[in-house]
mmCIF file of N, CA, C and O in Angstrom:
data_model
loop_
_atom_site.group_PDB
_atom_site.id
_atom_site.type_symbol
_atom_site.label_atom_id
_atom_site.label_comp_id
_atom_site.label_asym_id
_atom_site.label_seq_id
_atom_site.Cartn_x
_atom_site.Cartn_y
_atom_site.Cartn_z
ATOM 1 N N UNK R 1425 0.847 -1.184 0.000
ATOM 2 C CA UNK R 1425 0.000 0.000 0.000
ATOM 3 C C UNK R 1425 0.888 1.241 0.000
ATOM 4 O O UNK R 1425 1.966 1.242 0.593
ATOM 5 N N UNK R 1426 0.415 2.324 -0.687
ATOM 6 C CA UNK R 1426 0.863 3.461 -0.836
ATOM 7 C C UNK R 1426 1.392 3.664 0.707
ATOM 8 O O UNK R 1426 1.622 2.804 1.557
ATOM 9 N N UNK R 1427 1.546 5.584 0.806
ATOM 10 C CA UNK R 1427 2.045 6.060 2.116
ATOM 11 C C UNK R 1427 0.404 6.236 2.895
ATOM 12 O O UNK R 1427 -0.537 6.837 2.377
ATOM 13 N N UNK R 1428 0.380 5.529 4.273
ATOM 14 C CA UNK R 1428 -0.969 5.535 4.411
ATOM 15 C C UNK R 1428 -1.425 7.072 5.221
ATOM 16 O O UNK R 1428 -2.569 7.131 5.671
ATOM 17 N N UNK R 1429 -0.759 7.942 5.336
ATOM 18 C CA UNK R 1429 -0.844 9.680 5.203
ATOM 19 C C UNK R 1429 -1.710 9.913 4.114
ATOM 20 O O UNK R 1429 -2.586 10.770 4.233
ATOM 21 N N UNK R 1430 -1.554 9.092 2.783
ATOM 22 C CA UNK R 1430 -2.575 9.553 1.908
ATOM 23 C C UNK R 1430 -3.653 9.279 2.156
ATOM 24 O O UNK R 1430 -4.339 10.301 2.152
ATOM 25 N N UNK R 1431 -4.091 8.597 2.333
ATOM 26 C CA UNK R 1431 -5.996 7.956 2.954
ATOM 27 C C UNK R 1431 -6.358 7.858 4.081
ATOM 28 O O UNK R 1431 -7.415 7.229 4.119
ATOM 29 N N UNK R 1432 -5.922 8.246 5.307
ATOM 30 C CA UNK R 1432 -6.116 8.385 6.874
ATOM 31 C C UNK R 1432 -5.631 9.771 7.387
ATOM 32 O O UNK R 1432 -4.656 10.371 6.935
ATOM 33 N N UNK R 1433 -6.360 10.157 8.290
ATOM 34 C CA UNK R 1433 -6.125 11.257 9.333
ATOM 35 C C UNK R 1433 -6.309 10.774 10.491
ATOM 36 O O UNK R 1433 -7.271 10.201 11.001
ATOM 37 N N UNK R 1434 -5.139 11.102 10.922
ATOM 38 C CA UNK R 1434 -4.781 10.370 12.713
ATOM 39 C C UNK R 1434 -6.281 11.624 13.332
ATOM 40 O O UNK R 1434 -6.340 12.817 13.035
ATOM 41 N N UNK R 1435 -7.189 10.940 14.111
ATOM 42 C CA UNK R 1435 -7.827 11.794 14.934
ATOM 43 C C UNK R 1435 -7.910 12.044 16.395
ATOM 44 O O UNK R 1435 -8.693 12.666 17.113
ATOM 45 N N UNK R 1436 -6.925 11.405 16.573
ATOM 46 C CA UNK R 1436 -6.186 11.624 18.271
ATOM 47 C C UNK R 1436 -5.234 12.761 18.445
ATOM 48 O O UNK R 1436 -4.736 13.239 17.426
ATOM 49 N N UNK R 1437 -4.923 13.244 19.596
ATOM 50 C CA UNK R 1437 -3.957 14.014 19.901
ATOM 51 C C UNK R 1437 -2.275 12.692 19.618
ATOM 52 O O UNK R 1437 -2.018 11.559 20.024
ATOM 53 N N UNK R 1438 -1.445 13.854 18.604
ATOM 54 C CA UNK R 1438 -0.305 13.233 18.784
ATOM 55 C C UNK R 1438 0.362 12.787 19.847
ATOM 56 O O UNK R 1438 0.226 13.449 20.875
ATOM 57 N N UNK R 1439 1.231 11.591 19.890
ATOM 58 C CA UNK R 1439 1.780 10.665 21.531
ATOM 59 C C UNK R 1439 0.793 9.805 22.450
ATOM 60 O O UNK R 1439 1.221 9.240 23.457
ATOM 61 N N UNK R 1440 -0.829 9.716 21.975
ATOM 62 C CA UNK R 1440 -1.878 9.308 21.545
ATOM 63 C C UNK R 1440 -0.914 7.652 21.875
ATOM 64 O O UNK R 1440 0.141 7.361 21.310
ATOM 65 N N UNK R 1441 -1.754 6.639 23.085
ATOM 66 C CA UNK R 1441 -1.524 5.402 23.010
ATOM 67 C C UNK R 1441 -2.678 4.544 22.853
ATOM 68 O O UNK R 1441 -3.618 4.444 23.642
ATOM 69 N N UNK R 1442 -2.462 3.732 21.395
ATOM 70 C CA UNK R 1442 -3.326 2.927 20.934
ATOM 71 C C UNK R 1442 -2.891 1.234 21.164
ATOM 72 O O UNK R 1442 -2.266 0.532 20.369
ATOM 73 N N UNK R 1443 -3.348 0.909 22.289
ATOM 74 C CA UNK R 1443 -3.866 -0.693 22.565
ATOM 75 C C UNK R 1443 -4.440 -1.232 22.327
ATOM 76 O O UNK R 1443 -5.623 -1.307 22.658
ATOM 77 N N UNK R 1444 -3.405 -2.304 21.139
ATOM 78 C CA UNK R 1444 -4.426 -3.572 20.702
ATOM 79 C C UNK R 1444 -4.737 -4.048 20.997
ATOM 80 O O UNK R 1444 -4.486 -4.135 22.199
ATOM 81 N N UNK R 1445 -5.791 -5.133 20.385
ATOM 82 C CA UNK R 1445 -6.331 -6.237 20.951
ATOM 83 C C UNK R 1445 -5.424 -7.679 21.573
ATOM 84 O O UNK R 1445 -5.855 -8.819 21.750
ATOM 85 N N UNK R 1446 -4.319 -7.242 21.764
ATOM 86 C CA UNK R 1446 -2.777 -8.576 22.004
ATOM 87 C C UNK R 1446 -2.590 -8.128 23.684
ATOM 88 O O UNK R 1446 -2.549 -8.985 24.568
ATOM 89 N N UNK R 1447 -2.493 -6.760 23.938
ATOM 90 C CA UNK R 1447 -2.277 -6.034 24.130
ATOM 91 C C UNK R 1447 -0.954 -5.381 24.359
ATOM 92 O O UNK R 1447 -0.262 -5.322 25.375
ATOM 93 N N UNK R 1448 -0.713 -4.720 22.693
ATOM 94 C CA UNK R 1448 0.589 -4.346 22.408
ATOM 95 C C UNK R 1448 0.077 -2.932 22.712
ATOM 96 O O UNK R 1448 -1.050 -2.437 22.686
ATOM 97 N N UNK R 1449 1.507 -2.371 23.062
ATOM 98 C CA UNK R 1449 0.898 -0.461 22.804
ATOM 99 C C UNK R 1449 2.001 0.348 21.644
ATOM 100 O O UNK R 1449 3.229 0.368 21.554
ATOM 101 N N UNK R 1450 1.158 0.827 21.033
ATOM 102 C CA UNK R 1450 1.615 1.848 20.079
ATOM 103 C C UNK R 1450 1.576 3.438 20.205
ATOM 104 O O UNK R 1450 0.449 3.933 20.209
ATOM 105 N N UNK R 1451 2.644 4.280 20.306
ATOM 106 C CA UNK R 1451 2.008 5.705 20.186
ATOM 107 C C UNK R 1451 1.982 6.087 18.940
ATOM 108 O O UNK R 1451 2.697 5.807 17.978
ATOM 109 N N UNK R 1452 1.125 6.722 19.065
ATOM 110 C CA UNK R 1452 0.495 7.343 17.875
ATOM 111 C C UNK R 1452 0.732 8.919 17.695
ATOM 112 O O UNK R 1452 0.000 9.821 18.101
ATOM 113 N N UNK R 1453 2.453 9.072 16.681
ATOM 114 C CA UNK R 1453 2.317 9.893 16.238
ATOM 115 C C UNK R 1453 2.331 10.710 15.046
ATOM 116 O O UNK R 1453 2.557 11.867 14.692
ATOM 117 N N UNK R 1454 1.989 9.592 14.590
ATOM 118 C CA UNK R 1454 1.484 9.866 12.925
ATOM 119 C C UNK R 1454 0.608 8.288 12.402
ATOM 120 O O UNK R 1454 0.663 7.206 12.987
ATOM 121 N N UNK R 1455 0.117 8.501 11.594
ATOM 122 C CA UNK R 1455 -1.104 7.425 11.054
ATOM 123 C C UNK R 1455 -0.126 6.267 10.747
ATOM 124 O O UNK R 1455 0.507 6.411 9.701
ATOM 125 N N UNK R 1456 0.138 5.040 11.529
ATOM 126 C CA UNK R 1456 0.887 3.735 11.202
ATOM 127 C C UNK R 1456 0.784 3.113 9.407
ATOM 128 O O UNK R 1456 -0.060 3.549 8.623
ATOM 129 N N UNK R 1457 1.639 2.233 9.098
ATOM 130 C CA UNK R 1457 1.910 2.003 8.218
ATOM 131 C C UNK R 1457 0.591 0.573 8.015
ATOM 132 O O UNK R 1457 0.086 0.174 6.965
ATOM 133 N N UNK R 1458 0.330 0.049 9.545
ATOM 134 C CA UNK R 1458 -1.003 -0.581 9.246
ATOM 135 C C UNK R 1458 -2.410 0.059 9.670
ATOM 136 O O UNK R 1458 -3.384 -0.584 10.062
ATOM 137 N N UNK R 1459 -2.356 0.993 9.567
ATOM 138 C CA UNK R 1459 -3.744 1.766 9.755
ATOM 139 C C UNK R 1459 -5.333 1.302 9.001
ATOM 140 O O UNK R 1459 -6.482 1.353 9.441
ATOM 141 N N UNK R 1460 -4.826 0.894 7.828
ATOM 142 C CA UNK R 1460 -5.513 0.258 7.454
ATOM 143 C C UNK R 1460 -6.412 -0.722 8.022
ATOM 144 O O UNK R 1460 -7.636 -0.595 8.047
ATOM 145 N N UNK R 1461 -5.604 -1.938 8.586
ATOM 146 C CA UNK R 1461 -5.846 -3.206 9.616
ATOM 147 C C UNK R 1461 -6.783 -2.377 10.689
ATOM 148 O O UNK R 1461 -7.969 -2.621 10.912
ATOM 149 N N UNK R 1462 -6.043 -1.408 11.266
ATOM 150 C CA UNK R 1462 -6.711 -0.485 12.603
ATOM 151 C C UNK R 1462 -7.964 -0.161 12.509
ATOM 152 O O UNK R 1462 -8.882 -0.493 13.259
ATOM 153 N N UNK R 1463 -8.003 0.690 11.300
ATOM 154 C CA UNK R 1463 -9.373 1.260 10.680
ATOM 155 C C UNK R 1463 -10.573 0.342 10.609
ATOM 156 O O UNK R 1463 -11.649 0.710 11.078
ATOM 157 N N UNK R 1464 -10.420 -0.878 10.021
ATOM 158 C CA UNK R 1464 -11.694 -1.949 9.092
ATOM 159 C C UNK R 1464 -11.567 -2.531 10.577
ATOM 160 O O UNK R 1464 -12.750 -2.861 10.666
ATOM 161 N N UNK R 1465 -11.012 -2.913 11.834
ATOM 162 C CA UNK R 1465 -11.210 -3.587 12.748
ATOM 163 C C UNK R 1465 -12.028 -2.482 13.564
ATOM 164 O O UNK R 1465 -12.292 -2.872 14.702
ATOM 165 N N UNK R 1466 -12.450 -1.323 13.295
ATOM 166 C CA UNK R 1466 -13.139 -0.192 13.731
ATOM 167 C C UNK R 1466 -12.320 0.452 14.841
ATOM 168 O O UNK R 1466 -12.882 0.905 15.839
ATOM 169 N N UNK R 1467 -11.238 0.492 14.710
ATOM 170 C CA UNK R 1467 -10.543 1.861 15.500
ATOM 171 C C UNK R 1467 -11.088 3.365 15.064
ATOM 172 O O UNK R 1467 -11.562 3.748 13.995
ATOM 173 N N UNK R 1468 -10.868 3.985 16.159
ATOM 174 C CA UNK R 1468 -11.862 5.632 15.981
ATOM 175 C C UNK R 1468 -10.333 6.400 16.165
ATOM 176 O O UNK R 1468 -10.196 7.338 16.951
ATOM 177 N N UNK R 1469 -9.294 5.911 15.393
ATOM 178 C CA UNK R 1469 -8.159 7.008 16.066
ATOM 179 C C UNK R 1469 -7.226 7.420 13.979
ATOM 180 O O UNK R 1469 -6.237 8.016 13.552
ATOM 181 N N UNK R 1470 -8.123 6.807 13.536
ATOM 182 C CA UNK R 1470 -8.229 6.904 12.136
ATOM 183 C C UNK R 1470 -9.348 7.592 11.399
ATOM 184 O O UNK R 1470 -10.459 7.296 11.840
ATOM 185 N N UNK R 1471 -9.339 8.291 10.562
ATOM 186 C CA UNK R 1471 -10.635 8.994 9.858
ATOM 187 C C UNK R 1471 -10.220 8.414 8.332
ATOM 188 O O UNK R 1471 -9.075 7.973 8.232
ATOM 189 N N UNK R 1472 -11.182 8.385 6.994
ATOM 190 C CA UNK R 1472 -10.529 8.227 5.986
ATOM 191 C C UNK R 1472 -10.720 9.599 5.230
ATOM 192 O O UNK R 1472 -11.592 10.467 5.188
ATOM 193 N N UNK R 1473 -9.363 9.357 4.595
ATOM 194 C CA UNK R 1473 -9.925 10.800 3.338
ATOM 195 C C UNK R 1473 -10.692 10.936 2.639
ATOM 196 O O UNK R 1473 -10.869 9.816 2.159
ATOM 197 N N UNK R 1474 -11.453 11.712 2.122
ATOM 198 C CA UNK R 1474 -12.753 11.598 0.932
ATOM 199 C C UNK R 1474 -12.063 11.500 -0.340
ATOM 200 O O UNK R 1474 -12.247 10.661 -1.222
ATOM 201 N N UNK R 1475 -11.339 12.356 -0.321
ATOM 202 C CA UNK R 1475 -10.517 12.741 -1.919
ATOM 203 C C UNK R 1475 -9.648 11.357 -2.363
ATOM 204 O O UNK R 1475 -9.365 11.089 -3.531
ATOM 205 N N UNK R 1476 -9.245 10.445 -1.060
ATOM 206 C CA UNK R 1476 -8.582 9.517 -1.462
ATOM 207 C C UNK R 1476 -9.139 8.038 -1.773
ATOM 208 O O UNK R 1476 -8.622 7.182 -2.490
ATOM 209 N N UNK R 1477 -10.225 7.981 -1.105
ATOM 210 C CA UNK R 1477 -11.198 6.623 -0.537
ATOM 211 C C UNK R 1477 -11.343 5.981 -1.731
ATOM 212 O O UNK R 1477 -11.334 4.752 -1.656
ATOM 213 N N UNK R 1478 -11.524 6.659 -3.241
ATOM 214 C CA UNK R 1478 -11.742 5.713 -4.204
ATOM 215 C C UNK R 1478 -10.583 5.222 -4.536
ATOM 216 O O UNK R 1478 -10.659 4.103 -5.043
ATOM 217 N N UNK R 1479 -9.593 5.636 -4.438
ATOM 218 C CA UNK R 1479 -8.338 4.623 -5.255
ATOM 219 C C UNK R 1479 -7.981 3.312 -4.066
ATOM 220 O O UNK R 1479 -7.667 2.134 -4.236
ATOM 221 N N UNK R 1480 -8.227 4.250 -2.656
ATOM 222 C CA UNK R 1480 -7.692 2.680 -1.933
ATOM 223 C C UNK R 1480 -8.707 1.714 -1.615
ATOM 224 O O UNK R 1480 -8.638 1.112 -0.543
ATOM 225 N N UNK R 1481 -9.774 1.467 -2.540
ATOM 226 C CA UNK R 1481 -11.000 0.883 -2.563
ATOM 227 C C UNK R 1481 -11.464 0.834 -3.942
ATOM 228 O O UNK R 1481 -12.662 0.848 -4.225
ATOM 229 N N UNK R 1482 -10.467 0.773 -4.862
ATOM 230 C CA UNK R 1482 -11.007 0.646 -6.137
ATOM 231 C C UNK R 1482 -10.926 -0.634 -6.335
ATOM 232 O O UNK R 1482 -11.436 -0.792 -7.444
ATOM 233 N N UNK R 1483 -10.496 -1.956 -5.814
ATOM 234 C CA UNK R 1483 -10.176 -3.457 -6.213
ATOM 235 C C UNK R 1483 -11.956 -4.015 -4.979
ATOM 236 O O UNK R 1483 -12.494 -5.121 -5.003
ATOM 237 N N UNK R 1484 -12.344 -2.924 -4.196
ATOM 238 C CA UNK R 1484 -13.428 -3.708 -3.053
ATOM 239 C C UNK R 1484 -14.573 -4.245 -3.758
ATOM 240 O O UNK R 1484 -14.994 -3.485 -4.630
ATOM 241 N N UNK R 1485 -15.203 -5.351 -3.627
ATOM 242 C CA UNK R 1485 -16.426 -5.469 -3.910
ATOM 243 C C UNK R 1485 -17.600 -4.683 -3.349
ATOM 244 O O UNK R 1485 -17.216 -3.676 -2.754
ATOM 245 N N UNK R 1486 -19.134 -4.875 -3.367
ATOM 246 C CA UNK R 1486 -20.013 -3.627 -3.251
ATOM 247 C C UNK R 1486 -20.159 -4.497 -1.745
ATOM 248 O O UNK R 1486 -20.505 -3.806 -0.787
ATOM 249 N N UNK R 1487 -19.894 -6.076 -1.476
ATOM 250 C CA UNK R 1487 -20.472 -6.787 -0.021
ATOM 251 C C UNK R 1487 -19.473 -5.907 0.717
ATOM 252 O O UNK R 1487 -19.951 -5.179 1.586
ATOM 253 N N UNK R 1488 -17.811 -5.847 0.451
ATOM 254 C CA UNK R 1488 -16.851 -5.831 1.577
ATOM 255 C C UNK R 1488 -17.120 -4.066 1.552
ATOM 256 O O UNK R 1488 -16.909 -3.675 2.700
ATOM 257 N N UNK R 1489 -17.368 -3.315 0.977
ATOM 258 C CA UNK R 1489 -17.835 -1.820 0.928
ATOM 259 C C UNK R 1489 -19.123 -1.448 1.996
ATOM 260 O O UNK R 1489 -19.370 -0.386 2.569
ATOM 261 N N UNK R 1490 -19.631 -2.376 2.016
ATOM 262 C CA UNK R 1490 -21.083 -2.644 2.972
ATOM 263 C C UNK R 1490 -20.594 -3.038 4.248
ATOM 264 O O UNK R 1490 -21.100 -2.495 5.231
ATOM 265 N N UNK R 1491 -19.531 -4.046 4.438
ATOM 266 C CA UNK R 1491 -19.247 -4.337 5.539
ATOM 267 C C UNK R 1491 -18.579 -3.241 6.623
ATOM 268 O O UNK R 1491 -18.636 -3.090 7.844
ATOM 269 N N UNK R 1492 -17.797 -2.440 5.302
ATOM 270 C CA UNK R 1492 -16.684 -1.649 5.992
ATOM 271 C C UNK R 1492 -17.739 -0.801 7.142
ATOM 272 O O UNK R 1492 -17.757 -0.671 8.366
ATOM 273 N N UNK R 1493 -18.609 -0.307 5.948
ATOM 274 C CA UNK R 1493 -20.185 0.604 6.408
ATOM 275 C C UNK R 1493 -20.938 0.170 7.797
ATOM 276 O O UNK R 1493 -21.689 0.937 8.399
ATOM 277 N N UNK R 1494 -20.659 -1.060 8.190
ATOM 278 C CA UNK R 1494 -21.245 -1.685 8.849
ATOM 279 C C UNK R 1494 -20.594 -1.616 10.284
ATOM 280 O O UNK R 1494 -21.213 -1.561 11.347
ATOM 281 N N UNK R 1495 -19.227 -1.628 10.111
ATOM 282 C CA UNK R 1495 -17.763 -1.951 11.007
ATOM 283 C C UNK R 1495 -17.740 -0.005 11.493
ATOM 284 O O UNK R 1495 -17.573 0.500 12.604
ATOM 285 N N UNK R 1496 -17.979 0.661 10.142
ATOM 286 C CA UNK R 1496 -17.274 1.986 10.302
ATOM 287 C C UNK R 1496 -19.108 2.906 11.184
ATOM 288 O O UNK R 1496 -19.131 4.079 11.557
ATOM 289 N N UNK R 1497 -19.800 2.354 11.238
ATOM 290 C CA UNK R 1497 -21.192 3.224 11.381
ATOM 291 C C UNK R 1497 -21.176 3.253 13.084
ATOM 292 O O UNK R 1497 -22.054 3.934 13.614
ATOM 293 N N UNK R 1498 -20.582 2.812 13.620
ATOM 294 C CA UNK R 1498 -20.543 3.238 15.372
ATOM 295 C C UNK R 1498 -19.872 4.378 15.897
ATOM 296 O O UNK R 1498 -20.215 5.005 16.899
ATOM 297 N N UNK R 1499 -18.691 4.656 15.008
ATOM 298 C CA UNK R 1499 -17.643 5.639 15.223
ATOM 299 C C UNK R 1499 -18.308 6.553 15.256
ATOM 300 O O UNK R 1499 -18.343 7.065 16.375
ATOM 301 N N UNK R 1500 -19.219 7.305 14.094
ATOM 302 C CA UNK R 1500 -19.802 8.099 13.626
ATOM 303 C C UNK R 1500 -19.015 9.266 12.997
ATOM 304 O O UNK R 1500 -19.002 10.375 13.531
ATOM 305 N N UNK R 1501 -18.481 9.045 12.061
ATOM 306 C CA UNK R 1501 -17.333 9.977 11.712
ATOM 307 C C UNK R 1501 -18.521 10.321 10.307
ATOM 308 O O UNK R 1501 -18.573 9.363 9.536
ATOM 309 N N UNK R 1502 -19.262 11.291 9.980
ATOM 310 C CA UNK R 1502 -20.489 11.433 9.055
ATOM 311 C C UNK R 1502 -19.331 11.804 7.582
ATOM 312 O O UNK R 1502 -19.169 11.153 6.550
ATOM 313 N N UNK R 1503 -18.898 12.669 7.887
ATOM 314 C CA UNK R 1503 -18.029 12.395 6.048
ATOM 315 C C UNK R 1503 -17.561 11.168 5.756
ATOM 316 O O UNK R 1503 -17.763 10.783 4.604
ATOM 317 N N UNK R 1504 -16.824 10.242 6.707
ATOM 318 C CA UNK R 1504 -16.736 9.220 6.352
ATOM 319 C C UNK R 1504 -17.659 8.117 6.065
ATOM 320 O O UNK R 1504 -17.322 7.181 5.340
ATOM 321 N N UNK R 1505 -18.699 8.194 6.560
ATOM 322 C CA UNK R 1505 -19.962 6.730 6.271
ATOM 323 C C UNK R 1505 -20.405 8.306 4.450
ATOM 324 O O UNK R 1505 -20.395 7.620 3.428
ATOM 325 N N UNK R 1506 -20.547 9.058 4.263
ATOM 326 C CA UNK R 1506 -20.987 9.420 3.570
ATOM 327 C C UNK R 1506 -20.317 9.175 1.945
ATOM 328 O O UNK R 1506 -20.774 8.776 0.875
ATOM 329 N N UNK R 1507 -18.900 9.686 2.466
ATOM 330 C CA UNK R 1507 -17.932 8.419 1.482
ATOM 331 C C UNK R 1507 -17.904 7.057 1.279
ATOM 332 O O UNK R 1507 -17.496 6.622 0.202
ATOM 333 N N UNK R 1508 -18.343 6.188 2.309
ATOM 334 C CA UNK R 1508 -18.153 5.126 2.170
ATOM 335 C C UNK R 1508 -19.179 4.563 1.215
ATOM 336 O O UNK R 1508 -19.010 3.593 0.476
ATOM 337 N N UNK R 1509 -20.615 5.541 1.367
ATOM 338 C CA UNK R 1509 -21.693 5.120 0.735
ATOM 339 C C UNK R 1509 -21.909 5.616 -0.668
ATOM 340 O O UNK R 1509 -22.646 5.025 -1.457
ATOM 341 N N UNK R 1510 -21.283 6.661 -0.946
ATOM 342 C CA UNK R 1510 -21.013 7.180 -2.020
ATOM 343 C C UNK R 1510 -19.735 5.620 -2.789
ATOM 344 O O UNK R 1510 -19.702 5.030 -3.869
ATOM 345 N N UNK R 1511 -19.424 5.587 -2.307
ATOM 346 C CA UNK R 1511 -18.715 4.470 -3.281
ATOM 347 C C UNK R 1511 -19.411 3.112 -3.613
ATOM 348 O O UNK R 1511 -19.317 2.368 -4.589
ATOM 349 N N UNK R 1512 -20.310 3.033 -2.197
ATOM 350 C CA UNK R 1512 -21.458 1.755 -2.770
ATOM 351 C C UNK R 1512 -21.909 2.325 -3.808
ATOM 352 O O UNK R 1512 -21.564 1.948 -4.928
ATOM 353 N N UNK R 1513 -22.610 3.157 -3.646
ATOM 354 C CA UNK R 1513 -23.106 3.637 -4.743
ATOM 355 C C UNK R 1513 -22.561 3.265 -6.256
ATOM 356 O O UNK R 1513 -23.166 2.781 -7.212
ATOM 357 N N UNK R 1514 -21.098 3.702 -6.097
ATOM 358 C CA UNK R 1514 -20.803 4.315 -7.668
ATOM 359 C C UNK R 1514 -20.371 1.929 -7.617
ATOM 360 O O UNK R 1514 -20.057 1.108 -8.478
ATOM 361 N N UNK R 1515 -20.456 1.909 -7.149
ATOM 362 C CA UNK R 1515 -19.998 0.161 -6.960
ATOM 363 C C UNK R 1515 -21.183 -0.527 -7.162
ATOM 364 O O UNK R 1515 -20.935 -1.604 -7.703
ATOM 365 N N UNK R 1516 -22.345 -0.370 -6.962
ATOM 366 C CA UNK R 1516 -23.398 -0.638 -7.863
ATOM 367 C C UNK R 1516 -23.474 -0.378 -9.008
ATOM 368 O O UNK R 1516 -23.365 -1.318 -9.796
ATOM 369 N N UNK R 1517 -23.618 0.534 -9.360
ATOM 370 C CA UNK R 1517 -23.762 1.439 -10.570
ATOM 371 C C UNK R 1517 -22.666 0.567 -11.850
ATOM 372 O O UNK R 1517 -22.921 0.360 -13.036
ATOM 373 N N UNK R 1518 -21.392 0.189 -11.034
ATOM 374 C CA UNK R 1518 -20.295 -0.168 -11.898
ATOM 375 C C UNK R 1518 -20.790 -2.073 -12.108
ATOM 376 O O UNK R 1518 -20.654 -2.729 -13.140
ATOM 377 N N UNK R 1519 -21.267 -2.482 -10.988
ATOM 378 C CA UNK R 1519 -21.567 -3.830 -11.313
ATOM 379 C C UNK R 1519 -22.487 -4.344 -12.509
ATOM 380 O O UNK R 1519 -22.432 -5.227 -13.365
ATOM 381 N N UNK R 1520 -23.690 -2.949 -11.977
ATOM 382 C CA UNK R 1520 -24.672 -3.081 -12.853
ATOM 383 C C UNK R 1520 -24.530 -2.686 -14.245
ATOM 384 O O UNK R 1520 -25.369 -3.152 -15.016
ATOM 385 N N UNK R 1521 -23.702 -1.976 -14.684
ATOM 386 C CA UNK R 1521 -23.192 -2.155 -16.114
ATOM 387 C C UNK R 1521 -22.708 -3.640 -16.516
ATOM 388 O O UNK R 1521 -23.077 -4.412 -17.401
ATOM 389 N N UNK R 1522 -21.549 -3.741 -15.315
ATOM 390 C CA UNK R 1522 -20.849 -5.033 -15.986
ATOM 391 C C UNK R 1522 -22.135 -6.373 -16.184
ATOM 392 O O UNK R 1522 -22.205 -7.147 -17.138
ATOM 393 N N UNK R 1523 -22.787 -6.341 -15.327
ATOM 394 C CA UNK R 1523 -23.773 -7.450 -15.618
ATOM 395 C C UNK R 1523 -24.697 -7.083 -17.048
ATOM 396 O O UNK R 1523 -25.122 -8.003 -17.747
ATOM 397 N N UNK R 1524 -24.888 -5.999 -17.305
ATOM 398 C CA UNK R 1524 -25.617 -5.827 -18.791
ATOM 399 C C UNK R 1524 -24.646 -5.804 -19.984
ATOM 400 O O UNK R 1524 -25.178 -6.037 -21.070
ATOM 401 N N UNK R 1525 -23.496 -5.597 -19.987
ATOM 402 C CA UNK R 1525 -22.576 -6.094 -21.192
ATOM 403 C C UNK R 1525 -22.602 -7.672 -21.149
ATOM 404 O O UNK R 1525 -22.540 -8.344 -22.179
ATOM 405 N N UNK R 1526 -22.736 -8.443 -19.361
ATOM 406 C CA UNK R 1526 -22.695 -9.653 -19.832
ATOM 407 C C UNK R 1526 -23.931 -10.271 -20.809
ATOM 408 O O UNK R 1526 -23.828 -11.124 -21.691
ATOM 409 N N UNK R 1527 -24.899 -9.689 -20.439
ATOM 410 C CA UNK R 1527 -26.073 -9.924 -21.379
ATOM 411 C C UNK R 1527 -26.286 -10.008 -22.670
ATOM 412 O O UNK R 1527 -27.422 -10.218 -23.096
#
C-alpha cells in the first residue's frame, strides 16, 4: 500500500496510546503504516480521506464496501460513512453495467 498519510487522518492528539487487541501499545504519532488493519477492525483514532477513498478501494467489492459501512457506522465519523456510501453507490452502478454487457 501506498504512504498511508494519503488515505487516513490520525484523529487523536499526537503521543496518543493505541492498545491492541494482544495487548501491544503503540504511540500514535502519525497514522501507522497498518492503519488500514486499525481502521476496518473499527478503530476511531483513524478517519478516511474523501478525496482519497476511491483509489484505496477501487479493487473492493459492493459486499466488503457494505461491511466496511457496517464496522465503520458506530464511530460516527459522518463524512466518512458518507464516502463510504457514495462508493457503494458508484460500486453498484459499476456492477450493474458489468452485468448488462454480460447480457
Amino acid at each position: 500500500m501506498a504512504d498511508t498519510n494519503q488515505f487516513f487522518i490520525l484523529t487523536v492528539t499526537k503521543g496518543s496510546v493505541m492498545i491492541g487487541a494482544d495487548g501491544s501499545k503503540t504511540t500514535l504519532n502519525d497514522v501507522p503504516k497498518n492503519a488500514l488493519e486499525h481502521w476496518q477492525s473499527g478503530n476511531y483514532a483513524f478517519c478516511l480521506k474523501k478525496d482519497t477513498a476511491a483509489e484505496l478501494f477501487k479493487d473492493y467489492s459492493k459486499e466488503q464496501i457494505q461491511k466496511l459501512i457496517e464496522i465503520r457506522m458506530p464511530i460516527g465519523y459522518k463524512a466518512e460513512l458518507e464516502t463510504l456510501n457514495s462508493l457503494l453507490k458508484n460500486s453498484s452502478k459499476v456492477q450493474a453495467a458489468a452485468d448488462t454487457k454480460k447480457k
